[in-house]
Coordinates of C-alpha atoms in Angstrom, one line a residue:
M416 CA 101.3 117.8 76.2
N417 CA 102.2 120.2 79.0
G418 CA 103.7 119.0 82.2
G419 CA 100.4 118.9 84.0
E420 CA 99.0 116.6 81.3
I421 CA 102.0 114.3 81.5
I422 CA 101.4 113.9 85.2
A423 CA 97.7 113.2 84.7
Q424 CA 98.5 110.5 82.1
V425 CA 100.9 108.8 84.5
L426 CA 98.4 108.9 87.3
R427 CA 95.7 107.4 85.1
N428 CA 98.1 104.6 83.9
H429 CA 98.6 103.7 87.6
G430 CA 94.9 103.4 88.2
V431 CA 94.6 106.7 90.2
K432 CA 90.9 107.6 90.2
I433 CA 91.0 110.6 92.6
L434 CA 93.3 113.6 93.0
F435 CA 93.0 115.7 96.1
T436 CA 94.0 119.3 95.9
L437 CA 93.7 122.9 97.1
C438 CA 94.1 125.1 94.1
G439 CA 97.0 127.4 93.4
G440 CA 98.4 129.0 90.3
H441 CA 101.6 127.0 90.6
I442 CA 99.8 123.7 90.1
S443 CA 96.7 124.4 88.0
P444 CA 97.9 122.4 85.0
I445 CA 98.0 119.3 87.2
F446 CA 94.4 119.2 88.3
V447 CA 93.0 120.5 85.1
G448 CA 94.9 117.8 83.2
A449 CA 93.6 115.2 85.6
E450 CA 90.0 116.3 85.1
K451 CA 90.4 116.1 81.3
L452 CA 91.4 112.4 81.7
G453 CA 88.5 111.6 83.9
I454 CA 90.3 111.6 87.2
K455 CA 87.9 112.9 90.0
V456 CA 89.4 116.1 91.5
I457 CA 88.4 116.7 95.1
D458 CA 89.3 120.2 96.2
T459 CA 89.4 120.7 99.9
R460 CA 89.5 123.8 102.2
N461 CA 92.8 123.0 103.8
E462 CA 95.9 121.4 102.4
A463 CA 96.2 119.1 105.5
T464 CA 92.8 117.7 104.8
A465 CA 93.8 117.0 101.2
V466 CA 96.8 115.0 102.5
F467 CA 94.8 113.2 105.2
A468 CA 92.4 112.2 102.4
A469 CA 95.2 110.8 100.2
D470 CA 96.5 109.0 103.3
G471 CA 93.1 107.4 103.7
I472 CA 93.1 106.2 100.1
G473 CA 96.5 104.6 100.8
R474 CA 95.3 102.8 103.9
L475 CA 92.1 101.5 102.3
T476 CA 93.4 100.4 98.9
G477 CA 97.2 99.8 99.4
K478 CA 97.7 102.1 96.4
P479 CA 99.3 105.6 96.8
G480 CA 96.9 108.4 97.4
V481 CA 97.8 111.4 95.4
V482 CA 97.6 115.1 96.4
A483 CA 98.7 118.3 94.7
V484 CA 99.3 121.5 96.6
T485 CA 100.7 124.9 95.7
A486 CA 104.1 126.3 96.6
G487 CA 105.4 127.7 99.9
P488 CA 102.6 127.9 102.5
G489 CA 100.5 125.4 100.5
L490 CA 103.3 122.9 101.0
T491 CA 104.2 123.8 104.6
N492 CA 100.5 123.3 105.5
T493 CA 100.9 119.6 104.7
V494 CA 103.8 118.8 107.0
T495 CA 101.8 117.4 110.0
A496 CA 99.7 115.3 107.7
I497 CA 102.7 114.0 105.8
K498 CA 104.4 113.0 109.0
N499 CA 101.3 111.2 110.1
A500 CA 101.3 109.2 106.8
Q501 CA 105.0 108.5 107.3
M502 CA 104.5 107.1 110.8
A503 CA 101.4 105.1 109.7
Q504 CA 103.4 103.6 106.8
S505 CA 100.8 104.9 104.3
P506 CA 101.7 105.1 100.6
L507 CA 101.2 108.6 99.3
I508 CA 102.5 110.9 96.5
L509 CA 102.6 114.6 97.2
L510 CA 103.0 116.9 94.2
G511 CA 104.1 120.4 95.3
G512 CA 104.2 123.5 93.2
A513 CA 107.4 125.7 93.2
A514 CA 108.8 128.8 91.7
A515 CA 110.1 128.7 88.2
T516 CA 113.4 126.9 87.7
M517 CA 115.1 130.1 86.6
L518 CA 113.8 132.2 89.5
K519 CA 114.7 129.9 92.4
G520 CA 116.6 131.6 95.1
R521 CA 115.8 135.1 93.7
G522 CA 112.9 136.0 95.9
A523 CA 110.1 134.7 93.7
L524 CA 106.6 134.4 95.2
Q525 CA 106.4 131.6 97.8
D526 CA 109.9 130.4 96.9
I527 CA 111.5 128.5 99.8
D528 CA 113.9 125.6 100.1
Q529 CA 111.1 123.0 100.1
L530 CA 113.2 119.9 99.7
S531 CA 115.0 120.6 103.0
I532 CA 111.7 120.8 104.7
M533 CA 110.3 117.6 103.2
K534 CA 113.3 115.2 103.1
P535 CA 113.2 114.3 106.8
I536 CA 109.6 113.2 106.7
V537 CA 109.2 111.4 103.3
K538 CA 110.9 108.3 101.7
W539 CA 112.1 110.3 98.7
A540 CA 112.1 114.0 97.9
V541 CA 113.0 115.2 94.4
S542 CA 112.7 118.3 92.3
I543 CA 111.9 118.3 88.6
K544 CA 114.5 120.2 86.5
K545 CA 113.2 119.4 83.0
V546 CA 109.9 118.5 81.5
K547 CA 111.2 115.2 80.2
E548 CA 112.0 114.1 83.8
I549 CA 108.3 114.3 84.9
G550 CA 107.2 110.9 83.6
P551 CA 110.2 108.8 84.8
T552 CA 110.2 110.7 88.2
L553 CA 106.5 110.0 88.8
E554 CA 106.9 106.4 87.8
R555 CA 109.7 106.0 90.3
A556 CA 107.6 107.8 92.9
F557 CA 104.9 105.1 92.6
Q558 CA 107.5 102.4 93.2
V559 CA 109.2 104.1 96.2
A560 CA 105.9 104.9 97.9
Q561 CA 104.9 101.2 97.9
E562 CA 108.0 99.2 98.1
G563 CA 109.4 97.9 101.4
V564 CA 107.8 99.8 104.1
P565 CA 105.3 102.1 102.4
G566 CA 105.3 105.8 102.9
P567 CA 104.9 109.3 101.4
V568 CA 107.0 110.7 98.5
F569 CA 107.4 114.3 97.6
I570 CA 107.9 115.6 94.0
E571 CA 108.6 119.4 93.6
C572 CA 107.1 120.6 90.3
P573 CA 108.3 124.1 89.4
I574 CA 105.6 126.2 87.6
D575 CA 107.6 126.4 84.3
T576 CA 107.7 122.6 84.0
L577 CA 103.9 122.4 84.1
Y578 CA 102.5 125.0 81.8
P579 CA 102.7 124.8 77.9
E580 CA 106.0 125.6 76.3
E581 CA 104.7 128.6 74.3
M582 CA 103.3 130.2 77.4
V583 CA 106.5 129.7 79.4
K584 CA 108.7 131.1 76.7
E585 CA 106.4 134.1 76.5
W586 CA 106.8 134.5 80.3
Y587 CA 110.6 134.4 79.8
G588 CA 110.5 136.9 77.0
T589 CA 112.3 134.7 74.5
K590 CA 110.1 135.8 71.7
S591 CA 110.6 139.5 72.2
S592 CA 110.7 141.3 68.8
K593 CA 112.7 144.2 70.3
S594 CA 116.3 143.9 69.5
S595 CA 118.6 144.3 72.4
K596 CA 121.1 147.2 72.1
S597 CA 123.5 146.5 74.8
L598 CA 125.8 143.5 75.1
K599 CA 124.5 142.8 78.5
D600 CA 120.9 142.6 77.2
K601 CA 122.0 140.2 74.5
V602 CA 123.8 138.0 76.9
I603 CA 120.8 137.9 79.2
Q604 CA 118.5 137.1 76.3
W605 CA 120.9 134.3 75.1
Y606 CA 120.9 132.8 78.6
I607 CA 117.2 132.8 78.9
Q608 CA 116.7 131.2 75.5
R609 CA 119.3 128.6 76.3
H610 CA 117.6 127.8 79.7
A611 CA 114.1 127.5 78.1
S612 CA 115.5 125.2 75.3
K613 CA 117.0 122.9 77.9
L614 CA 113.8 123.0 80.0
F615 CA 111.7 121.6 77.2
K616 CA 114.2 119.6 75.2
D617 CA 112.9 116.1 74.3
S618 CA 109.7 116.7 76.3
E619 CA 107.7 115.4 73.3
K620 CA 109.4 112.0 73.6
T621 CA 107.8 111.1 76.9
V622 CA 107.1 107.3 77.0
F623 CA 104.3 106.2 79.2
N624 CA 104.5 102.8 81.0
S625 CA 101.1 101.2 80.7
N626 CA 102.1 98.2 82.8
P627 CA 103.8 99.4 85.9
P628 CA 105.8 96.8 87.8
K629 CA 104.5 95.5 91.2
P630 CA 106.2 96.9 94.3
T631 CA 108.6 94.6 96.2
F632 CA 109.0 94.2 100.0
P633 CA 111.0 91.9 102.3
N634 CA 110.0 88.3 102.3
Y635 CA 110.1 86.0 105.3
K636 CA 112.4 82.9 105.3
T637 CA 111.1 79.3 105.4
T638 CA 113.2 78.7 108.4
D639 CA 111.4 81.5 110.2
L640 CA 108.1 79.8 109.4
D641 CA 109.3 76.5 110.9
K642 CA 110.6 78.2 114.0
A643 CA 107.4 80.0 114.6
M644 CA 105.3 76.9 114.1
N645 CA 107.4 75.0 116.7
M646 CA 107.1 77.9 119.2
I647 CA 103.3 78.1 118.7
K648 CA 102.8 74.3 119.1
K649 CA 104.6 74.4 122.5
A650 CA 102.6 77.3 123.8
K651 CA 99.5 76.8 126.0
R652 CA 98.5 80.4 126.2
P653 CA 99.5 82.1 122.9
L654 CA 98.3 85.6 122.2
M655 CA 98.5 87.8 119.1
I656 CA 98.5 91.6 118.8
L657 CA 97.8 92.6 115.2
G658 CA 98.1 96.2 114.0
S659 CA 98.2 98.4 110.9
G660 CA 101.4 96.9 109.8
A661 CA 99.6 93.7 109.0
M662 CA 97.1 95.6 106.8
L663 CA 99.5 96.9 104.1
Q664 CA 97.8 94.6 101.5
P665 CA 94.1 95.6 101.9
E666 CA 93.1 93.3 99.1
K667 CA 94.1 90.3 101.1
S668 CA 92.1 91.3 104.2
D669 CA 89.4 88.6 103.7
R670 CA 92.0 85.9 103.2
L671 CA 93.9 87.1 106.3
A672 CA 90.7 87.1 108.4
A673 CA 89.9 83.5 107.3
S674 CA 93.5 82.4 108.0
L675 CA 93.4 83.9 111.6
D676 CA 90.1 82.0 112.2
N677 CA 91.8 78.8 111.1
L678 CA 95.0 79.5 113.1
G679 CA 92.9 79.8 116.3
I680 CA 95.1 82.1 118.4
P681 CA 93.2 84.7 120.5
L682 CA 94.1 88.2 119.4
Y683 CA 93.8 91.9 120.0
L684 CA 93.3 94.2 117.0
S685 CA 94.5 97.9 116.7
G686 CA 94.7 100.6 114.1
T687 CA 93.4 99.5 110.7
G688 CA 93.4 96.0 112.0
R689 CA 90.2 96.8 113.9
G690 CA 87.2 95.0 112.4
L691 CA 89.3 92.4 110.7
L692 CA 87.4 89.5 112.2
G693 CA 84.0 91.3 112.0
R694 CA 81.8 92.7 114.7
N695 CA 81.6 89.5 116.8
G696 CA 84.7 87.5 115.9
M697 CA 85.1 84.8 118.6
L698 CA 88.9 85.0 118.6
H699 CA 88.9 88.8 119.0
I700 CA 89.6 90.0 122.6
R701 CA 88.8 93.6 123.2
H702 CA 89.5 94.4 126.9
K703 CA 92.3 94.1 129.5
R704 CA 95.2 93.7 127.0
K705 CA 97.9 94.4 129.5
E706 CA 96.6 91.7 131.8
A707 CA 96.3 89.2 128.9
I708 CA 99.9 89.8 127.9
K709 CA 101.1 89.1 131.4
E710 CA 99.3 85.8 131.5
A711 CA 100.4 84.6 128.0
D712 CA 103.3 82.3 127.5
L713 CA 103.9 83.4 123.9
I714 CA 103.1 86.7 122.2
I715 CA 103.0 87.4 118.5
L716 CA 103.3 90.9 117.4
A717 CA 102.0 91.2 113.8
G718 CA 102.7 94.6 112.3
V719 CA 103.0 96.2 115.8
P720 CA 106.2 97.8 117.3
N721 CA 107.1 97.9 120.9
D722 CA 106.4 101.6 121.2
F723 CA 104.5 103.6 123.9
R724 CA 101.3 101.5 123.2
L725 CA 103.0 98.5 124.7
D726 CA 105.0 100.6 127.2
Y727 CA 108.2 100.3 125.1
G728 CA 108.2 96.5 125.6
N729 CA 107.6 96.6 129.3
H730 CA 104.2 94.9 129.0
I731 CA 105.9 91.9 127.4
G732 CA 108.7 91.9 129.9
G733 CA 110.8 88.6 129.8
R734 CA 108.1 86.6 127.9
K735 CA 108.9 84.9 124.6
F736 CA 107.6 86.8 121.7
I737 CA 107.6 86.6 117.9
S738 CA 107.6 89.8 115.9
I739 CA 106.7 90.1 112.2
N740 CA 107.2 93.4 110.5
R741 CA 108.3 94.8 107.2
S742 CA 110.3 97.5 109.0
K743 CA 113.5 96.3 110.5
T744 CA 113.4 99.4 112.8
D745 CA 110.0 98.5 114.2
L746 CA 111.0 94.9 114.4
F747 CA 113.7 95.6 117.0
L748 CA 112.3 98.8 118.5
N749 CA 113.0 98.8 122.3
K750 CA 113.1 95.1 122.7
K751 CA 114.8 92.2 120.7
P752 CA 112.2 89.5 119.8
S753 CA 112.8 85.9 120.6
L754 CA 112.1 85.3 116.9
P755 CA 112.3 88.4 114.7
I756 CA 110.8 87.9 111.2
Q757 CA 111.3 90.7 108.6
G758 CA 108.5 90.3 106.1
D759 CA 105.0 91.1 105.4
P760 CA 102.8 90.0 108.4
C761 CA 99.8 89.4 106.2
D762 CA 101.6 87.0 103.9
F763 CA 103.4 85.3 106.8
L764 CA 100.2 84.7 108.8
I765 CA 98.3 83.3 105.8
E766 CA 101.1 80.8 105.2
L767 CA 101.4 80.0 108.9
A768 CA 97.7 79.3 109.1
S769 CA 97.8 76.9 106.2
K770 CA 100.3 74.7 108.1
T771 CA 99.3 75.2 111.8
K772 CA 96.2 75.2 113.8
V773 CA 95.8 75.5 117.6
N774 CA 92.9 75.1 119.9
P775 CA 93.6 76.7 123.3
Q776 CA 89.9 76.5 124.4
E777 CA 90.6 76.9 128.1
W778 CA 92.8 80.0 127.5
L779 CA 90.3 81.5 125.0
A780 CA 87.3 80.9 127.4
H781 CA 89.3 82.7 130.2
L782 CA 89.9 85.7 128.0
L783 CA 86.3 85.8 126.7
E784 CA 84.9 85.6 130.2
R785 CA 87.0 88.5 131.3
D786 CA 85.8 90.4 128.2
E787 CA 82.2 89.7 129.2
K788 CA 82.8 91.0 132.7
R789 CA 84.3 94.2 131.3
D790 CA 81.3 94.7 129.0
I791 CA 79.0 94.3 132.0
E792 CA 81.0 97.0 133.8
I793 CA 80.7 99.3 130.8
K794 CA 77.0 98.7 130.7
S795 CA 76.8 99.6 134.4
Q796 CA 78.8 102.8 133.8
S797 CA 76.4 103.7 131.0
N798 CA 73.6 104.0 133.6
E799 CA 75.4 106.6 135.7
K800 CA 73.8 110.0 135.8
T801 CA 75.7 113.0 134.4
E802 CA 74.9 116.6 133.8
G803 CA 74.7 116.1 130.1
L804 CA 74.3 112.9 128.1
N805 CA 76.3 110.0 129.6
P806 CA 78.9 109.4 126.8
V807 CA 79.1 105.7 127.5
Q808 CA 75.3 105.4 127.3
L809 CA 75.2 107.5 124.1
L810 CA 77.9 105.3 122.4
S811 CA 76.2 102.1 123.6
E812 CA 73.0 103.2 121.9
L813 CA 75.0 104.1 118.8
E814 CA 76.5 100.6 118.7
I815 CA 73.0 99.3 118.3
L816 CA 71.9 101.8 115.7
L817 CA 74.9 101.7 113.3
D818 CA 74.6 99.6 110.1
D819 CA 76.7 96.6 109.8
N820 CA 78.8 98.1 106.9
T821 CA 79.5 101.4 108.7
V822 CA 83.0 102.8 108.4
L823 CA 84.1 104.7 111.6
V824 CA 86.7 107.5 111.5
A825 CA 88.2 108.4 114.9
D826 CA 89.4 112.0 115.4
G827 CA 89.5 113.1 119.0
G828 CA 90.8 112.5 122.5
D829 CA 88.7 111.4 125.5
F830 CA 85.4 110.9 123.7
V831 CA 86.9 109.0 120.9
A832 CA 89.0 106.8 123.2
T833 CA 85.7 106.0 125.1
A834 CA 84.2 105.1 121.8
S835 CA 87.0 102.6 121.1
Y836 CA 85.9 100.6 124.1
V837 CA 82.2 100.7 123.3
L838 CA 81.8 100.6 119.5
K839 CA 82.8 97.6 117.4
A840 CA 84.4 97.9 114.0
R841 CA 82.0 96.1 111.7
Q842 CA 84.2 94.8 108.9
P843 CA 87.9 94.7 107.8
L844 CA 89.1 98.2 106.9
S845 CA 86.1 99.8 108.6
W846 CA 88.0 101.8 111.3
L847 CA 90.4 104.6 110.5
D848 CA 92.4 106.4 113.2
P849 CA 95.5 108.6 113.0
G850 CA 97.9 105.9 114.2
A851 CA 101.1 106.2 116.2
Y852 CA 101.5 110.0 115.7
G853 CA 98.2 110.7 117.5
T854 CA 97.4 113.6 115.1
L855 CA 94.1 115.5 115.5
G856 CA 92.4 116.8 112.4
V857 CA 92.3 113.6 110.3
G858 CA 88.5 113.3 110.5
A859 CA 87.3 115.0 107.4
G860 CA 90.1 113.8 105.2
F861 CA 89.8 110.1 106.2
A862 CA 86.0 110.3 105.9
M863 CA 86.3 111.7 102.3
A864 CA 88.6 108.8 101.4
A865 CA 86.3 106.2 102.9
A866 CA 83.2 107.8 101.2
L867 CA 85.0 107.7 97.8
V868 CA 86.3 104.2 98.2
Y869 CA 83.1 102.9 99.6
P870 CA 80.3 105.0 98.0
D871 CA 77.5 102.7 99.2
R872 CA 78.6 102.5 102.9
P873 CA 77.7 104.8 105.8
I874 CA 80.7 106.9 106.9
W875 CA 80.7 108.3 110.5
I876 CA 83.3 110.7 112.0
L877 CA 83.7 110.5 115.7
Y878 CA 84.8 113.9 116.8
G879 CA 85.7 115.4 120.1
D880 CA 84.6 119.0 120.4
G881 CA 88.3 120.1 120.4
S882 CA 89.3 118.1 117.3
A883 CA 86.2 119.1 115.4
G884 CA 87.7 122.6 115.2
Y885 CA 90.3 121.4 112.8
S886 CA 88.1 120.3 109.9
L887 CA 84.4 121.3 110.3
M888 CA 84.9 123.7 107.3
E889 CA 85.1 120.7 105.1
F890 CA 81.4 120.3 105.3
D891 CA 81.6 122.6 102.4
T892 CA 83.7 120.0 100.5
F893 CA 81.3 117.2 101.5
Q894 CA 78.4 119.1 100.1
R895 CA 80.0 120.3 96.9
H896 CA 81.1 116.7 96.1
G897 CA 77.9 114.9 97.2
L898 CA 79.5 113.0 100.1
G899 CA 76.9 111.8 102.6
I900 CA 79.0 111.7 105.7
T901 CA 77.8 112.0 109.4
A902 CA 79.9 113.7 112.0
L903 CA 79.1 113.0 115.7
I904 CA 80.6 115.5 118.1
G905 CA 80.9 114.6 121.8
N906 CA 80.5 118.1 123.2
D907 CA 81.6 118.5 126.8
A908 CA 83.1 122.0 126.4
C909 CA 86.6 120.8 127.2
W910 CA 89.8 119.3 125.9
T911 CA 89.1 116.6 128.4
Q912 CA 91.9 114.2 127.5
I913 CA 94.3 116.9 128.6
A914 CA 92.2 118.3 131.4
R915 CA 92.1 115.0 133.2
D916 CA 95.8 115.1 134.0
Q917 CA 96.3 118.9 134.1
V918 CA 93.6 119.7 136.6
E919 CA 94.7 116.9 138.9
F920 CA 98.4 117.4 138.8
L921 CA 98.6 121.2 138.2
G922 CA 95.4 122.4 139.8
S923 CA 94.4 124.5 136.8
D924 CA 92.1 124.3 133.8
C925 CA 94.0 127.0 131.9
A926 CA 93.6 126.7 128.1
V927 CA 91.6 123.4 128.3
M928 CA 88.1 124.9 128.6
L929 CA 85.7 125.4 125.6
E930 CA 82.1 126.5 125.2
T931 CA 79.1 124.2 124.7
S932 CA 78.9 125.6 121.2
D933 CA 76.3 125.2 118.5
Y934 CA 78.5 123.2 116.1
D935 CA 75.3 121.9 114.5
K936 CA 74.6 125.3 112.9
I937 CA 77.8 125.1 110.8
P938 CA 76.6 122.6 108.2
Y939 CA 73.7 124.9 107.3
A940 CA 76.1 127.4 105.9
F941 CA 77.0 124.9 103.2
G942 CA 73.6 123.4 102.5
A943 CA 74.0 120.5 104.8
K944 CA 72.1 119.8 108.0
G945 CA 72.8 119.3 111.7
E946 CA 71.1 118.9 115.1
R947 CA 71.9 119.6 118.8
V948 CA 71.0 116.7 121.0
E949 CA 70.5 116.6 124.8
S950 CA 68.6 113.5 125.4
I951 CA 68.9 109.8 124.3
D952 CA 65.5 109.9 122.6
A953 CA 66.5 112.9 120.6
F954 CA 69.8 111.1 119.7
V955 CA 68.0 108.1 118.4
K956 CA 65.8 110.2 116.2
S957 CA 68.8 112.3 115.1
V958 CA 70.7 109.2 113.9
Q959 CA 67.8 108.3 111.7
K960 CA 67.7 111.8 110.3
A961 CA 71.4 111.5 109.5
K962 CA 70.9 108.2 107.7
D963 CA 68.1 109.6 105.6
C964 CA 70.2 112.7 104.8
N965 CA 73.2 110.7 103.8
L966 CA 71.2 108.6 101.3
Q967 CA 70.5 111.9 99.5
G968 CA 74.2 112.6 99.3
K969 CA 74.1 115.2 102.0
A970 CA 76.2 115.5 105.1
F971 CA 74.8 115.7 108.7
L972 CA 76.3 116.7 112.0
I973 CA 75.0 115.5 115.4
N974 CA 76.1 117.8 118.2
D975 CA 75.8 115.8 121.4
V976 CA 76.0 117.7 124.6
I977 CA 77.7 115.2 127.0
G978 CA 78.6 115.2 130.6
K979 CA 81.7 114.2 132.5
T980 CA 82.4 110.6 133.7
D981 CA 85.2 108.7 135.3
F982 CA 85.2 106.1 132.5
R983 CA 88.8 106.9 131.5
K984 CA 90.0 108.1 134.9
G985 CA 93.7 107.4 135.2
S986 CA 94.4 107.5 131.4
I987 CA 97.6 109.3 130.5
S988 CA 97.6 112.0 127.8
V989 CA 101.4 112.0 127.1

């Protein structure tokens, strides 16, 4: 077996069904070996998209998504996406090509110090030195990516560790029939032969682990559970904020949802937690979170740090709060909890709900009443006249038209933030957004992951016209691999999230203006379809066309020309 085939075998043993890549000569044996073993190879048009797709697999399954990219620029193109996965605590394995072991540091093609670049943004970065190291290294990578706080791992795979031994030795010239005349030539030949022998020594003895061990992570203490129960029983206005850190075991999402319903505490959902209680969960509060926090007498942060989203803990102020998190750093970020619990939030809440039940009816009714008032305000704002389509009206219509098993991928600024107020995530793990890093460009990659994990569910990307520029080329990938995905672009010819502040504070629209471009024409270049929409009636018809197109395994793009509103006036873009 060559090195690429060894990697493929380990991937299959770990249940990997999909490998994302953008081809390169350094890494060809990896994806060719994967294809031979029945692993689906999805080749993208940008390395960042490939990583975003692997990130999406990690979020939706809890198992590491795997991506292979070529050396040098192929690897550096992944940096933003890898950092995004790190901050989102997403398990991921990045296989990167590299110059031959003998040529490192000698000016070989695309030879750079890759480990120094990757070490600060991954849990573990390692370079393969010998073929026999490939199996054990990759086995360890699966453990590291999933244990404790999940995250990305980088394995550097030099080209001479991946190709067949005979071919590599031929590259090195170890089989040259010409006898060297000078002592220098003989020494060089001896050195090359010695290096090649070490490179492949015992490579045939690779042992594959067919039963990989389960990853471990911090476990909460029984005393923590007792303390939390006592605090909750004393509270009259408890409030929970649940985020992506509580969704690190996706296979338990249904159990978690049932447990939260039994527990009875009103809660806000964020990140991959959106949709956990379904479209109309009675405990799920959607609006006015800051006000609710101020009124609560006990706050529970489940997989949520006190970062900018909670104003660095200032929203909580001096109130009692319980924080549950696998990450010790996130647990104490900016503010010490009244009760810090290092452990998996999902497991803790399931156990807590089996022993505790609260019924704060008056408090819940108050929160739901305020939610209803906000929904009425949103409906009123949807009726305002704008030059283009009113985005609130458009999204309100979409909320009615979307199927109950739709997966929504959020990739944008102002338009997508508006959508988060109007659209309801349908089911657990039916909403994917970048996370704390706020990265634009995740849309196509996340959508690919969702379409591959849920082949029978509608997948919609919500794009701003700015963010769409990062990945519209991936309509080619959608078509080649039969992924029926719909992209909805809110086209207001502006980077509006930035413009809101910049124009008001600096009096200039420099660098924030775009054109009302015909983005809908792009899919036709790849055999997909699209439509420009400038009325609600046309939009409704376009949504149906998209659904019909998706059922045929074809992608569709709806280019909605929208107007400006004050819906998010006062929002801050930094």
